[in-house]
Structure formats: C-alpha cells, structure tokens
Coordinates of C-alpha atoms in Angstrom, one line a residue:
M109 CA -219.4 52.0 -13.4
D110 CA -223.0 51.0 -13.6
M111 CA -223.5 49.5 -17.1
N112 CA -227.3 49.6 -16.7
I113 CA -227.5 53.3 -17.1
N114 CA -225.0 53.3 -20.1
L115 CA -226.9 51.1 -22.5
P116 CA -226.4 51.6 -26.3
T117 CA -228.6 54.3 -27.8
E118 CA -230.6 53.6 -30.9
K119 CA -228.4 53.1 -34.0
E120 CA -225.3 53.7 -32.0
K121 CA -222.4 52.0 -33.7
P122 CA -220.2 49.6 -31.6
S123 CA -217.2 52.0 -32.0
E124 CA -219.3 54.9 -30.8
Y125 CA -220.5 52.9 -27.8
A126 CA -216.9 51.8 -27.1
E127 CA -215.7 55.5 -27.2
R128 CA -218.5 56.7 -24.9
L129 CA -217.9 54.0 -22.3
G130 CA -214.2 54.4 -22.6
N131 CA -214.5 58.2 -21.9
I132 CA -216.8 57.5 -18.9
Y133 CA -214.3 55.0 -17.5
S134 CA -211.4 57.3 -18.2
H135 CA -213.0 60.1 -16.1
T136 CA -213.2 57.7 -13.1
T137 CA -209.4 56.9 -13.4
A138 CA -206.7 59.2 -11.9
Q139 CA -204.4 60.8 -14.5
N140 CA -201.3 59.4 -12.7
D141 CA -202.8 55.9 -12.8
K142 CA -203.4 56.1 -16.5
K143 CA -199.8 57.4 -17.1
H144 CA -198.4 54.6 -14.9
K145 CA -200.2 52.0 -17.0
G146 CA -199.5 53.8 -20.3
Q147 CA -203.3 53.8 -20.9
F148 CA -204.6 56.3 -23.4
F149 CA -207.9 55.5 -25.0
T150 CA -208.0 56.0 -28.8
P151 CA -210.3 58.9 -30.0
G152 CA -213.0 57.7 -32.3
Q153 CA -211.8 59.8 -35.3
I154 CA -208.4 58.2 -35.1
A155 CA -209.8 54.6 -34.5
R156 CA -211.9 54.9 -37.6
F157 CA -209.0 56.3 -39.7
M158 CA -206.8 53.4 -38.6
A159 CA -209.5 50.9 -39.5
A160 CA -210.0 52.5 -42.9
Q161 CA -206.4 51.4 -43.8
A162 CA -207.4 47.8 -43.8
D163 CA -207.7 46.1 -47.2
V164 CA -210.5 43.8 -48.4
P165 CA -210.3 40.6 -46.3
A166 CA -208.5 37.7 -48.1
Y167 CA -210.9 35.0 -46.7
N168 CA -214.4 34.5 -45.5
D169 CA -213.0 33.3 -42.2
I170 CA -210.6 35.8 -40.5
R171 CA -208.9 36.2 -37.2
I172 CA -208.1 39.6 -35.6
L173 CA -205.8 40.5 -32.7
D174 CA -206.2 43.7 -30.5
P175 CA -203.3 43.2 -28.0
G176 CA -204.0 46.3 -25.8
C177 CA -207.7 46.7 -26.3
G178 CA -208.9 49.2 -23.7
S179 CA -212.6 49.5 -24.4
A180 CA -212.2 47.7 -27.7
I181 CA -212.8 50.8 -29.9
L182 CA -210.1 49.7 -32.4
S183 CA -211.6 46.2 -32.8
C184 CA -215.1 47.7 -33.2
S185 CA -213.9 50.3 -35.8
L186 CA -212.0 47.6 -37.8
I187 CA -215.0 45.2 -37.9
E188 CA -217.3 48.0 -38.9
A189 CA -215.0 48.9 -41.7
L190 CA -214.7 45.3 -42.9
S191 CA -218.4 44.8 -42.7
A192 CA -219.0 47.7 -45.1
K193 CA -217.0 46.1 -47.9
S194 CA -218.9 44.2 -50.6
D195 CA -217.0 40.9 -49.9
K196 CA -217.1 41.2 -46.1
P197 CA -216.0 38.3 -44.0
I198 CA -218.5 35.7 -42.8
N199 CA -216.8 34.5 -39.7
I200 CA -214.5 36.5 -37.4
V201 CA -212.5 35.4 -34.4
L202 CA -211.4 38.3 -32.3
D203 CA -208.7 38.0 -29.6
L204 CA -208.1 40.8 -27.2
Y205 CA -205.8 41.5 -24.3
D206 CA -205.8 44.1 -21.5
T207 CA -204.3 44.1 -18.0
D208 CA -206.8 46.5 -16.4
I209 CA -209.1 44.3 -14.4
R210 CA -211.4 47.2 -13.6
L211 CA -211.9 47.8 -17.3
V212 CA -212.8 44.2 -18.2
P213 CA -216.6 44.5 -17.4
V214 CA -216.7 47.7 -19.7
T215 CA -214.9 45.9 -22.5
E216 CA -217.1 42.8 -22.1
T217 CA -220.2 45.0 -22.4
V218 CA -218.9 46.6 -25.6
L219 CA -218.0 43.2 -27.1
A220 CA -221.4 41.8 -26.3
Y221 CA -223.0 44.7 -28.2
L222 CA -220.5 44.3 -31.1
Q223 CA -221.4 40.6 -31.3
N224 CA -225.1 41.4 -31.6
W225 CA -224.4 44.1 -34.1
C226 CA -222.3 41.7 -36.2
E227 CA -225.2 39.2 -36.1
A228 CA -227.5 41.8 -37.7
E229 CA -224.8 42.4 -40.3
K230 CA -224.8 38.6 -41.1
I231 CA -221.3 38.1 -39.5
N232 CA -220.6 35.5 -37.0
L233 CA -218.3 36.9 -34.3
T234 CA -216.5 34.9 -31.6
Y235 CA -214.3 36.9 -29.2
N236 CA -211.8 35.9 -26.5
L237 CA -210.9 38.6 -24.0
Y238 CA -207.8 37.8 -22.0
P239 CA -207.2 39.8 -18.8
A240 CA -203.4 39.2 -19.1
D241 CA -200.1 40.8 -20.0
F242 CA -199.8 40.4 -23.7
V243 CA -196.0 40.6 -23.7
L244 CA -195.4 38.1 -21.0
E245 CA -198.0 35.7 -22.5
N246 CA -196.6 35.9 -26.0
A247 CA -192.9 36.8 -25.7
D248 CA -191.8 33.3 -26.8
S249 CA -193.0 34.3 -30.3
I250 CA -189.8 36.3 -30.6
S251 CA -187.5 33.4 -29.8
N252 CA -189.7 30.7 -31.4
Q253 CA -189.7 28.8 -28.1
H254 CA -193.2 27.7 -27.2
T255 CA -194.2 27.6 -23.6
L256 CA -197.3 26.4 -21.7
F257 CA -198.9 29.8 -21.6
G258 CA -202.0 28.9 -23.6
E259 CA -202.5 27.6 -27.1
G260 CA -203.5 31.0 -28.3
D261 CA -199.8 31.7 -28.8
N262 CA -199.8 29.6 -31.9
W263 CA -202.5 31.7 -33.7
Q264 CA -201.6 33.8 -36.8
Y265 CA -203.7 36.8 -37.6
D266 CA -205.2 38.4 -40.7
Y267 CA -205.4 41.8 -38.9
I268 CA -203.7 43.2 -35.9
I269 CA -204.7 46.6 -34.8
S270 CA -203.4 48.3 -31.6
N271 CA -202.9 51.4 -29.5
P272 CA -200.4 49.8 -27.1
P273 CA -199.4 51.3 -23.8
Y274 CA -196.5 53.7 -23.9
F275 CA -193.9 53.8 -21.1
K276 CA -190.2 53.0 -20.7
I277 CA -189.3 49.7 -19.0
A278 CA -186.1 48.9 -17.2
K279 CA -183.7 46.2 -18.4
D280 CA -184.6 44.1 -15.3
D281 CA -188.3 44.3 -16.0
K282 CA -189.8 40.8 -16.7
R283 CA -191.0 41.9 -20.1
A284 CA -187.7 43.2 -21.1
E285 CA -186.0 40.1 -19.9
A286 CA -188.4 38.0 -21.9
C287 CA -187.6 40.0 -25.1
S288 CA -184.0 40.7 -24.4
S289 CA -182.8 39.6 -27.9
I290 CA -184.3 42.8 -29.4
I291 CA -183.5 45.2 -26.6
D292 CA -180.5 47.5 -26.5
G293 CA -180.7 49.7 -23.4
Q294 CA -183.9 51.2 -22.1
I295 CA -186.8 50.7 -24.5
N296 CA -190.5 51.6 -24.5
I297 CA -193.1 48.9 -23.9
Y298 CA -194.9 49.7 -27.2
A299 CA -192.0 48.3 -29.2
L300 CA -192.4 44.9 -27.6
F301 CA -196.0 44.8 -28.7
M302 CA -195.0 45.6 -32.2
A303 CA -192.2 43.0 -32.3
I304 CA -194.4 40.2 -31.1
C305 CA -197.2 41.1 -33.4
A306 CA -194.8 41.1 -36.4
R307 CA -194.3 37.4 -35.7
K308 CA -198.0 36.7 -35.3
L309 CA -199.1 38.1 -38.6
K310 CA -200.2 35.8 -41.5
D311 CA -198.3 36.0 -44.8
T312 CA -201.3 37.9 -46.2
G313 CA -201.9 39.9 -43.0
Q314 CA -201.8 43.5 -42.0
M315 CA -201.0 45.2 -38.7
I316 CA -201.9 48.8 -37.9
F317 CA -200.5 50.6 -34.9
I318 CA -200.6 54.1 -33.4
T319 CA -197.4 54.7 -31.3
P320 CA -194.8 57.4 -30.5
R321 CA -192.5 57.9 -33.5
S322 CA -189.4 57.4 -31.3
F323 CA -188.7 53.9 -32.7
A324 CA -187.9 55.5 -36.1
S325 CA -184.3 56.2 -35.0
G326 CA -181.9 56.0 -32.1
R327 CA -179.6 53.4 -30.6
Y328 CA -182.1 52.1 -28.0
F329 CA -184.5 51.0 -30.9
R330 CA -181.8 49.8 -33.3
S331 CA -182.1 46.1 -32.4
F332 CA -185.9 46.4 -32.5
R333 CA -185.8 48.0 -35.9
N334 CA -183.6 45.3 -37.3
Y335 CA -185.9 42.6 -35.9
L336 CA -189.1 44.4 -37.1
F337 CA -187.9 44.8 -40.6
S338 CA -186.7 41.2 -40.8
N339 CA -190.4 40.2 -40.3
V340 CA -192.5 42.8 -41.9
V341 CA -192.3 45.7 -44.4
L342 CA -193.6 49.2 -43.7
D343 CA -196.6 49.9 -45.9
F344 CA -198.2 53.1 -44.6
V345 CA -197.4 56.0 -42.2
H346 CA -199.6 58.9 -41.1
L347 CA -197.9 61.9 -39.4
F348 CA -199.6 64.4 -37.2
K349 CA -198.0 67.9 -37.5
T350 CA -199.1 68.9 -34.0
R351 CA -198.6 67.0 -30.7
K352 CA -201.5 68.6 -29.0
D353 CA -204.5 67.3 -31.0
T354 CA -204.3 63.5 -30.8
F355 CA -204.5 62.5 -27.1
A356 CA -204.8 66.0 -25.7
K357 CA -207.4 65.0 -23.1
D358 CA -204.8 62.7 -21.6
D359 CA -201.9 65.2 -21.8
V360 CA -200.0 63.0 -24.2
L361 CA -197.5 65.3 -25.9
Q362 CA -195.3 62.8 -27.7
E363 CA -195.2 62.9 -31.5
L364 CA -197.5 60.0 -32.5
I365 CA -197.7 58.2 -35.8
I366 CA -200.0 55.6 -37.4
T367 CA -198.1 52.8 -39.1
G368 CA -199.2 50.0 -41.3
F369 CA -197.2 46.8 -41.9
R370 CA -197.4 43.7 -44.1
K371 CA -195.5 40.5 -44.2
L372 CA -192.5 40.3 -46.5
P373 CA -192.2 41.0 -49.4
G374 CA -193.9 44.3 -50.1
N375 CA -194.6 46.1 -53.3
G376 CA -191.6 48.4 -53.0
K377 CA -193.8 51.4 -52.1
I378 CA -194.7 53.3 -48.9
T379 CA -197.6 55.7 -48.6
L380 CA -197.0 58.7 -46.4
S381 CA -199.9 60.9 -45.3
N382 CA -200.1 63.8 -42.9
S383 CA -202.6 66.0 -41.2
T384 CA -202.4 68.8 -38.7
G385 CA -204.3 66.7 -36.1
M386 CA -207.6 64.9 -35.8
S387 CA -209.9 67.6 -37.2
D388 CA -208.5 67.4 -40.7
L389 CA -207.8 63.6 -41.0
A390 CA -210.3 63.4 -43.9
E391 CA -208.3 66.0 -45.8
S392 CA -204.9 64.4 -45.2
S393 CA -202.3 65.0 -47.9
V394 CA -201.0 61.7 -49.3
K395 CA -197.8 60.8 -51.3
E396 CA -196.3 57.5 -52.4
H397 CA -192.6 56.9 -52.0
D398 CA -190.1 54.2 -52.9
C399 CA -189.3 52.1 -49.9
H400 CA -185.6 52.7 -50.1
S401 CA -186.1 56.4 -49.8
I402 CA -187.9 56.0 -46.5
V403 CA -186.0 53.0 -44.9
D404 CA -182.4 52.1 -45.9
M405 CA -182.6 48.4 -45.5
N406 CA -178.9 48.0 -46.3
S407 CA -177.8 50.0 -43.3
D408 CA -177.3 48.7 -39.7
E409 CA -179.4 51.5 -38.3
K410 CA -182.5 51.1 -40.6
I411 CA -183.6 54.7 -39.7
I412 CA -187.1 55.6 -40.9
Y413 CA -187.3 59.0 -42.7
L414 CA -190.7 60.6 -42.7
P415 CA -190.8 63.7 -44.9
S416 CA -194.2 65.5 -44.8
S417 CA -193.7 68.1 -47.6
D418 CA -192.0 68.6 -50.9
R419 CA -189.4 70.7 -49.2
E420 CA -188.5 68.0 -46.8
D421 CA -188.3 65.5 -49.7
A422 CA -185.9 67.9 -51.4
I423 CA -183.8 68.2 -48.2
L424 CA -183.6 64.4 -47.9
G425 CA -182.5 64.2 -51.5
L426 CA -179.8 66.8 -50.8
F427 CA -178.4 64.9 -47.8
R428 CA -178.4 61.6 -49.8
S429 CA -176.3 63.3 -52.5
W430 CA -173.6 64.1 -49.9
K431 CA -170.9 61.4 -49.5
G432 CA -168.9 62.9 -46.6
N433 CA -169.4 62.5 -42.9
L434 CA -167.5 63.6 -39.8
G435 CA -165.6 60.3 -39.6
K436 CA -164.3 60.7 -43.1
Y437 CA -163.0 64.1 -42.1
G438 CA -161.2 62.7 -39.1
I439 CA -163.6 64.5 -36.7
R440 CA -164.8 62.8 -33.5
I441 CA -167.7 63.6 -31.2
S442 CA -167.0 63.2 -27.5
T443 CA -168.9 63.9 -24.3
G444 CA -167.6 66.6 -22.0
P445 CA -165.5 64.9 -19.3
V446 CA -166.4 67.1 -16.3
V447 CA -168.9 65.4 -14.2
A448 CA -170.1 68.0 -11.7
F449 CA -170.8 65.8 -8.7
R450 CA -167.3 64.2 -9.0
T451 CA -165.5 67.5 -9.2
Q452 CA -167.8 69.7 -7.1
D453 CA -165.0 70.5 -4.6
Y454 CA -163.0 72.2 -7.4
I455 CA -165.8 74.1 -9.2
I456 CA -165.9 77.7 -8.2
R457 CA -168.1 80.7 -9.1
N458 CA -165.5 83.3 -10.0
E459 CA -162.0 83.2 -11.5
E460 CA -159.2 82.5 -9.1
K461 CA -155.5 81.5 -9.3
D462 CA -155.0 78.2 -11.1
S463 CA -158.6 78.2 -12.3
V464 CA -159.7 77.6 -15.9
P465 CA -163.1 78.2 -17.6
L466 CA -165.8 75.6 -17.2
L467 CA -168.4 75.5 -19.9
W468 CA -171.9 74.2 -19.2
M469 CA -175.0 73.7 -21.4
H470 CA -176.3 77.2 -20.6
N471 CA -173.0 78.7 -21.9
V472 CA -173.7 77.4 -25.4
V473 CA -176.2 79.1 -27.6
K474 CA -176.5 79.1 -31.4
M475 CA -173.2 80.2 -32.9
L476 CA -171.9 81.6 -29.6
V477 CA -170.1 80.4 -26.5
D478 CA -171.1 82.9 -23.8
H479 CA -168.8 82.8 -20.7
P480 CA -169.0 83.6 -17.9
V481 CA -172.8 83.4 -17.3
N482 CA -173.3 83.0 -13.6
K483 CA -176.1 80.6 -12.7
K484 CA -177.0 79.0 -9.4
D485 CA -175.0 75.8 -8.7
K486 CA -173.2 76.2 -12.1
G487 CA -169.8 77.6 -11.2
Q488 CA -168.0 79.1 -14.2
Y489 CA -164.5 78.0 -13.3
I490 CA -162.7 74.9 -12.2
I491 CA -159.4 74.6 -10.3
A492 CA -156.7 72.9 -12.5
N493 CA -154.6 70.6 -10.4
K494 CA -153.5 67.0 -10.2
N495 CA -157.0 66.0 -9.0
T496 CA -158.8 67.5 -12.0
K497 CA -156.2 67.2 -14.7
A498 CA -157.9 64.0 -16.1
Y499 CA -161.2 66.0 -16.6
L500 CA -159.7 68.9 -18.5
L501 CA -159.0 69.4 -22.2
P502 CA -156.4 71.4 -24.1
N503 CA -157.6 74.9 -25.0
K504 CA -157.9 74.6 -28.8
N505 CA -160.6 74.8 -31.5
Y506 CA -163.8 72.8 -30.9
I507 CA -167.4 72.7 -31.9
L508 CA -169.6 72.5 -28.8
L509 CA -173.1 71.0 -28.9
R510 CA -175.8 70.7 -26.3
R511 CA -176.5 67.0 -25.7
F512 CA -180.1 68.0 -24.6
S513 CA -182.5 70.6 -25.7
S514 CA -184.6 72.5 -23.2
K515 CA -188.4 72.7 -23.6
D516 CA -188.0 76.3 -24.8
D517 CA -185.6 75.4 -27.7
D518 CA -187.1 75.3 -31.2
S519 CA -184.2 73.4 -32.7
R520 CA -182.9 69.9 -32.3
L521 CA -179.3 71.1 -32.7
I522 CA -177.6 73.9 -30.8
A523 CA -174.0 74.3 -31.7
A524 CA -171.3 76.9 -31.2
P525 CA -167.8 77.5 -32.5
Y526 CA -165.1 77.6 -29.8
F527 CA -161.7 78.9 -30.7
G528 CA -158.6 78.4 -28.5
N529 CA -157.6 82.0 -28.8
M530 CA -160.8 83.1 -27.1
S531 CA -159.0 82.8 -23.7
K532 CA -155.5 82.9 -22.2
Y533 CA -155.7 79.5 -20.6
E534 CA -153.9 76.2 -21.6
L535 CA -156.8 74.1 -20.4
I536 CA -160.6 74.3 -20.3
G537 CA -163.4 72.3 -18.7
I538 CA -166.4 71.0 -20.7
E539 CA -169.3 69.7 -18.6
N540 CA -170.9 66.3 -19.2
K541 CA -174.1 67.7 -20.8
L542 CA -172.1 69.1 -23.7
N543 CA -170.6 67.2 -26.6
Y544 CA -167.6 68.5 -28.4
M545 CA -166.2 67.9 -31.8
H546 CA -162.5 67.6 -32.3
R547 CA -159.8 66.1 -34.5
P548 CA -157.7 63.7 -32.5
G549 CA -154.0 64.0 -33.2
G550 CA -154.6 67.2 -35.1
R551 CA -156.7 70.4 -35.0
L552 CA -159.8 71.8 -36.5
K553 CA -159.2 74.7 -38.8
R554 CA -161.0 77.9 -38.1
D555 CA -163.1 77.8 -41.3
E556 CA -164.0 74.1 -40.5
V557 CA -165.2 75.0 -37.0
M558 CA -167.3 77.9 -38.4
G559 CA -168.7 75.9 -41.4
I560 CA -169.8 72.9 -39.4
S561 CA -171.3 75.1 -36.6
A562 CA -173.3 77.0 -39.2
L563 CA -174.5 73.8 -40.9
L564 CA -175.6 72.2 -37.6
N565 CA -177.5 75.3 -36.6
S566 CA -179.2 75.8 -39.9
N567 CA -182.8 75.3 -40.7
I568 CA -181.8 72.7 -43.4
F569 CA -180.1 70.5 -40.8
D570 CA -182.9 70.9 -38.3
T571 CA -185.5 69.9 -40.9
Y572 CA -183.4 66.9 -41.9
F573 CA -183.3 65.6 -38.3
R574 CA -187.0 66.2 -37.8
T575 CA -187.7 63.8 -40.7
F576 CA -186.5 60.8 -38.7
N577 CA -186.1 62.0 -35.1
G578 CA -189.3 62.5 -33.0
N579 CA -187.3 63.3 -29.8
T580 CA -186.2 66.8 -28.7
N581 CA -182.5 65.6 -28.8
V582 CA -180.0 64.3 -31.3
S583 CA -177.7 61.5 -30.3
A584 CA -174.0 61.4 -31.0
T585 CA -174.6 58.2 -33.0
E586 CA -177.0 60.1 -35.3
L587 CA -174.5 62.9 -35.7
K588 CA -171.6 60.5 -36.5
I589 CA -173.4 59.0 -39.4
M590 CA -175.2 62.0 -40.8
P591 CA -174.1 63.0 -44.4
M592 CA -172.1 66.1 -44.8
P593 CA -171.0 68.2 -47.8
D594 CA -167.5 67.8 -49.0
I595 CA -164.9 69.4 -46.7
G596 CA -164.1 72.1 -49.3
T597 CA -167.7 73.3 -49.3
I598 CA -167.8 73.3 -45.5
Q599 CA -164.6 75.4 -45.4
E600 CA -166.0 77.8 -48.0
I601 CA -169.2 78.4 -46.0
G602 CA -167.1 79.0 -42.9
R603 CA -164.8 81.5 -44.6
K604 CA -167.8 83.4 -46.0
I605 CA -169.3 83.8 -42.6
I606 CA -166.0 84.9 -41.0
L607 CA -165.3 87.4 -43.8
N608 CA -168.8 88.8 -43.6
N609 CA -168.6 88.9 -39.8
D610 CA -172.3 87.9 -39.6
Y611 CA -173.0 84.9 -37.4
S612 CA -176.8 85.3 -37.3
I613 CA -179.0 82.3 -38.0
D614 CA -180.9 84.4 -40.6
Y615 CA -177.6 85.0 -42.5
I616 CA -176.6 81.4 -42.2
N617 CA -179.9 80.2 -43.6
K618 CA -179.6 82.7 -46.4
I619 CA -176.2 81.6 -47.6
L620 CA -177.1 77.9 -47.4
I621 CA -180.2 78.4 -49.5
E622 CA -177.9 80.0 -52.1
Y623 CA -175.4 77.2 -51.9
F624 CA -177.8 74.3 -52.0
N625 CA -180.9 75.9 -53.8
I626 CA -183.3 74.6 -51.1
R627 CA -186.1 77.1 -50.5

C-alpha cells in the first residue's frame, strides 16, 4: 500500500486515520487469509467505546500494552480518551505486538502520526512495535519463569487494550504447549492473550478486551477461567444482542463481548451494559450487579452469567433458588454408544429380522421422538447380534437430547421423552450425537421423563443457558450441574402435561409461567 497517497487529512484523529488505513489494508487481504490469522480490525465505534471505559490515569507516567495491535486503532482511541481528561498523562510508553509483517509499515505510519498528535497535546509518546508472536514472547509470564526473550517481558502495564486474534489452536501448537498449565483440551488463541495480560497488569491497572464470549463457560475454558480470576476481577461487560453488527464486514458471526478487568481486589460490583449492535452503543442500557451474582468464585467452574434484561435477572434468581440437580435425583447423562462408522455393516434402512430401532439426531425434535424418518446414510435400524450387543441399550424410559444444534435451531436445548412401551423391542440403538438421561440401577418414572423434557425445552431454560453460554450447544457438564426444581415439582409438571395431553411448547411455556411466575 502506497502510504504517500494516504496521508492524514486535516484534523483527522489518529484513531480515524488508523481505521481508514486498516480498512484499505483489509481490502487488499484475502478473506481466507484474515480468518487463518484470526485478524479482524476493530471498527472505530467499538474502539472508541472500549477506550471510554478507561479511568483517569493514576500517574503522570503510564505504560500501555496493545498485544494484537493491527493498525493500532485501539491504542490511538485509548490515548485520545486519556488526553481528553483534565489530569491527562504527561509521558506514555506504548508497547505493541503484531505478527503480520505486511501490516507493519501501515502501523508504523499510524504510530508516527499518533506521536505527532500527542506532541501537540503536550504528551510525550514513546512507542515500541514488536513484529512478533505475543504469546510465544510472553508465555513465561504464566509460569513466572523468565527467559531470554527480551527484557520487555518484565514490564507491568497501567492499561492493556486488545482485540486479539480468534481461532482454535491444537494441543501440540507451540503456543498451547507454552501455556499448557491453563489449557484443558482445545482452546481459542484469544484466551492465551487474556491470561498473559492478566499477569502483566499493574496493581492499579485496567485491561479491556473484545473477544468471543465462549470463555464464559464450558470445560475447555475451565482452567483458563480459574487462572484468570486468580489474577484479576471482572469489572465491566458489554453485550451485543446481535452477532451481525460488530465485525459484519469480516463475516464474524460469533457472539462478541467487551470485558474490563482490574487487579484484585475489586469493589464487589460488576457493570453490565448491552446494545443491539454498534449503531446504538451510545444508548446502551447499563446496570450494576453484585460480583457473586455474575461469577460464583466458590465454584470450580467459575461460569460467567451475563443477563441483559430484568427478565433474565429474574430467571437467574429462580435458578439460584433451586437446590436440586440431576445428580441428586440419581439421573446420569450419557452419550449414545452407537458410533456409525464402527457399526456401519449392521445399520440398515428398513426393519428386518433381529433388527432394533436406531435413533439419530434427526429423530429427536422438541417433545417428540419421531421414528422411522428415512434420511440418506442414516439407516433407521441396527441388527442386534453378538457384534453389536455392546452398543445397544435396554428399551426403557429415557430423555433424549441432541448433543449439537443445527444452524436452523432457535434453542440451545432440544429434548424428547422416550418411553420403553413405544416399541416392542427389548433393545434400542442411540447414535453418538445424542445424549440420553437415565437412572442407573433403576428407572425413570413417566412423569419424571415428561417433566424434565418439558423443562429442558422451555423458554425459561433456554434463556438461562443463554445468560452464560455463547455457543449453539450445551455440554453434558453444564447439564449435570444446572439447578433443577425439587423432584416433586418436576413430577407434578410432567403429570399435568400427560393428563392434558398437550405436548406443545406453547403449553409448556404457559404452565411454567404459572408455576414460577416468570413473565
């Protein structure tokens, strides 16, 4: 990109210049290349909103870190915001990292302009742009083992602001290996940025990130959450109600959140704000919550609950009032044992002698097990013999749940009651993409099956899961620990549905509103 024809315009702010050059550069980069790098430039509206969350600087001399800087729009926005304060800093040292060598000249141009702009604002800015992998250069911060990778590793920062790359990394990735102590399975690279930065923050410092919200729950981020909250406290969260208005030009459809953190201890409060997207950021609704109502620091999971309305607050309160769970009721969640590629020689399209029903994901819809439903390569029966016996289950009462939601599903949870008297068989097959609930050593009563199925399919439960789960799926771990009403209430709900003979979701939602007074 020829920088000579893209000079700053008169009175153009550094953040505006960074956004303009970033957009020009982005248009010269293939979409697949950007996704491979996890590179999504921050829109100016979001960058300025993030910068506005920064408090008055504690000192005249401050140090700022931008660990995945792109065109440096976040650094520019933050320094502009700090310079507008009455007690603005006098000296700023800015450290930036990015691995895109082609982008470095663009960023250097922006930083040179920012430096000149700061001089006019009576601020002395020194910057260090490192064309290096931030995680590999600084991973020893997590283990407290210092290496020879530059003295910059020892710096602590007053402000850290970042839109890190987003992509999953394998366990044998060098970055994953360097941060193995906080990784449990496949994790996203952005979490490593957050973890390292949590250790590089001064006692009076702040860090502000925009990331997917997937770290708020789930097994793969459990070790990370425990590490993160042993170093910082959550101070601020902004939610976007739509996925399509944040990084739409880059086809980023993940649910993104803006988070602010401080060093321990905090003030016991967390501010939650939300907007539909970028266009109404200035009109965001804001509410303050007690920390313990958002993150249960006494739990091993440390799930982050993010209600965005009074109704969601009320639903969270309802769930916290329940003391039961599936484990207390002797109910276990297991994964369907039929793995198709291992049993393909015995899976058949139509019923034959010695065959039993085989249930797949498409056979399970809300409150209904629909079988047979012929679908290409999804035979509806499996031969029961000595070679398949280990994969089959007794034909008794179960609650079936899809392990994955399709892109067309509106709900996180899709569950269906299955009763053993639905078919004449002694055994059934349940495919691996389904979970099933059962009572080992016993049986699920009919009203229990119906009551739990209704709860899982309800709008109340779907809303509860959406407060902490940004993914389209709910894990078995999350289901195991979720609060449930007492077993008597569950059975009463189930009996009412059975007696009324109405299994529609509208009816289920209606009776749950009556039971729990949640509108």
